[in-house]
Coordinates of C-alpha atoms in Angstrom, one line a residue:
M1 CA 8.5 19.4 17.2
K2 CA 12.0 20.8 16.5
V3 CA 14.5 20.6 18.8
R4 CA 18.3 21.8 18.3
L5 CA 21.1 19.8 19.9
T6 CA 24.4 21.4 20.8
D7 CA 27.3 18.9 19.8
A8 CA 27.4 18.2 23.8
E9 CA 23.4 17.4 24.3
W10 CA 24.3 15.2 21.7
K11 CA 26.6 13.6 23.8
V12 CA 23.9 12.8 26.5
M13 CA 21.4 11.6 24.4
E14 CA 23.2 8.9 22.6
T15 CA 24.0 7.5 26.7
L16 CA 20.3 7.8 27.1
W17 CA 19.3 6.3 23.5
R18 CA 21.6 3.4 24.3
G19 CA 19.7 2.4 27.3
E20 CA 16.9 4.5 29.5
P21 CA 16.4 5.5 32.0
K22 CA 19.4 6.5 33.5
T23 CA 20.6 8.7 36.7
I24 CA 22.6 11.5 35.9
M25 CA 25.6 9.6 38.4
Q26 CA 25.1 6.8 34.8
I27 CA 25.0 9.5 32.7
T28 CA 28.2 11.4 34.4
K29 CA 30.3 8.1 34.4
E30 CA 29.0 6.8 30.7
L31 CA 30.7 10.3 29.6
Q32 CA 33.5 11.1 32.4
E33 CA 36.5 9.8 30.5
E34 CA 35.8 11.0 27.2
T35 CA 34.5 14.6 28.4
G36 CA 35.9 14.8 31.7
W37 CA 32.5 16.1 33.0
T38 CA 31.1 16.7 36.6
K39 CA 28.0 15.7 37.8
Y40 CA 27.0 19.3 37.6
T41 CA 27.6 19.6 34.3
V42 CA 25.3 17.3 33.4
M43 CA 22.6 18.7 35.5
S44 CA 23.0 21.6 33.3
F45 CA 22.9 20.3 30.4
L46 CA 20.0 17.8 31.6
K47 CA 17.9 21.1 32.8
R48 CA 18.6 23.0 29.2
M49 CA 17.4 19.9 27.6
E50 CA 14.3 19.2 29.4
D51 CA 13.7 23.1 29.1
K52 CA 13.9 22.3 25.3
G53 CA 11.8 19.0 25.0
A54 CA 14.0 16.7 24.6
V55 CA 14.0 15.0 28.1
H56 CA 12.0 14.5 31.1
F57 CA 12.5 12.7 34.3
A58 CA 10.8 10.7 36.5
E59 CA 11.2 10.3 40.4
G60 CA 13.4 7.2 40.9
E61 CA 13.6 5.4 44.4
R62 CA 17.1 7.3 45.2
A63 CA 17.3 9.4 42.5
K64 CA 15.8 11.1 39.0
L65 CA 15.6 8.7 36.4
Y66 CA 16.0 10.8 33.0
Y67 CA 14.4 9.6 29.7
S68 CA 14.4 10.9 25.8
D69 CA 11.7 12.7 24.5
L70 CA 13.2 12.5 21.2
K71 CA 13.7 9.8 18.6
R72 CA 17.4 9.5 17.2
E73 CA 15.9 9.4 14.3
D74 CA 13.8 12.9 14.3
A75 CA 17.1 14.2 15.7
S76 CA 19.6 13.1 12.9
L77 CA 16.6 13.8 10.5
Q78 CA 16.2 17.2 11.5
E79 CA 20.6 18.0 11.9
A80 CA 20.4 16.7 8.3
E81 CA 17.9 19.0 6.9
E82 CA 19.0 21.9 8.7
F83 CA 23.0 20.6 7.5
L84 CA 21.6 20.6 3.6
G85 CA 19.9 24.0 3.9
K86 CA 22.9 25.9 5.3
V87 CA 25.6 24.1 3.0
F88 CA 23.9 23.2 -0.3
E89 CA 21.2 25.3 0.0
G90 CA 18.7 22.2 0.1
R91 CA 19.9 21.0 -2.7
L92 CA 21.0 17.0 -1.9
G93 CA 22.3 16.2 -5.2
L94 CA 25.2 18.8 -4.7
M95 CA 26.0 17.0 -1.8
V96 CA 26.1 13.6 -3.4
N97 CA 27.9 14.9 -6.2
A98 CA 30.2 16.0 -4.0
M99 CA 30.9 13.0 -2.1
V100 CA 31.5 10.9 -5.2
K101 CA 34.0 12.9 -6.6
K102 CA 35.8 12.9 -3.1
Q103 CA 35.1 8.9 -3.0
A104 CA 33.6 8.8 0.1
L105 CA 30.8 6.7 -0.6
S106 CA 31.6 3.0 0.0
E107 CA 30.1 0.4 -2.2
E108 CA 27.0 -0.5 0.4
E109 CA 26.8 3.2 0.8
I110 CA 25.9 3.5 -2.7
E111 CA 24.2 0.3 -3.0
E112 CA 22.0 1.7 -0.1
L113 CA 21.5 5.1 -1.5
Y114 CA 20.4 3.1 -5.1
D115 CA 17.5 1.5 -2.9
I116 CA 16.1 4.6 -1.2
L117 CA 15.9 6.1 -4.6
A118 CA 13.8 3.1 -5.8
D119 CA 11.6 2.8 -3.2
A120 CA 11.2 6.9 -3.0
N121 CA 10.6 6.4 -7.0
K122 CA 8.1 3.5 -6.4
K123 CA 6.2 5.3 -3.7
G124 CA 6.2 8.6 -6.0
S125 CA 4.3 6.8 -9.0
R126 CA 1.6 4.7 -6.5
E127 CA 0.7 8.1 -5.1
G128 CA 0.6 9.8 -8.6
S129 CA -1.5 7.3 -10.1
G130 CA -3.8 7.4 -7.4
K131 CA -3.0 3.3 -6.1
K132 CA -1.9 2.1 -2.8

């Protein structure tokens, strides 16, 4: 399921991903200092996100309890794919090359990339040879 989140909706989702379920007032309280949003603003975002299939609610004792219907990993992957498609025309190599030139990658991040690529290479080799 593809769900496109706005920056504001990402903020709401982050509060849910940190621990759910949450009421509108709990979400508002968490975001109040950073955003200045009122409960009515949060309600509007939650309604839009519900329509998109990103969240749902259940009736609680006193208030609706909101849950995320979107995993953080799935949302992040979708955002990354869209970004790569727009900025680098889907070419990951261009992005990595730009980051290396700007020295934007730490030693840990470079090591992590090596590990990811090594894993992908091993999986590709097993699948290509028919072994699992």
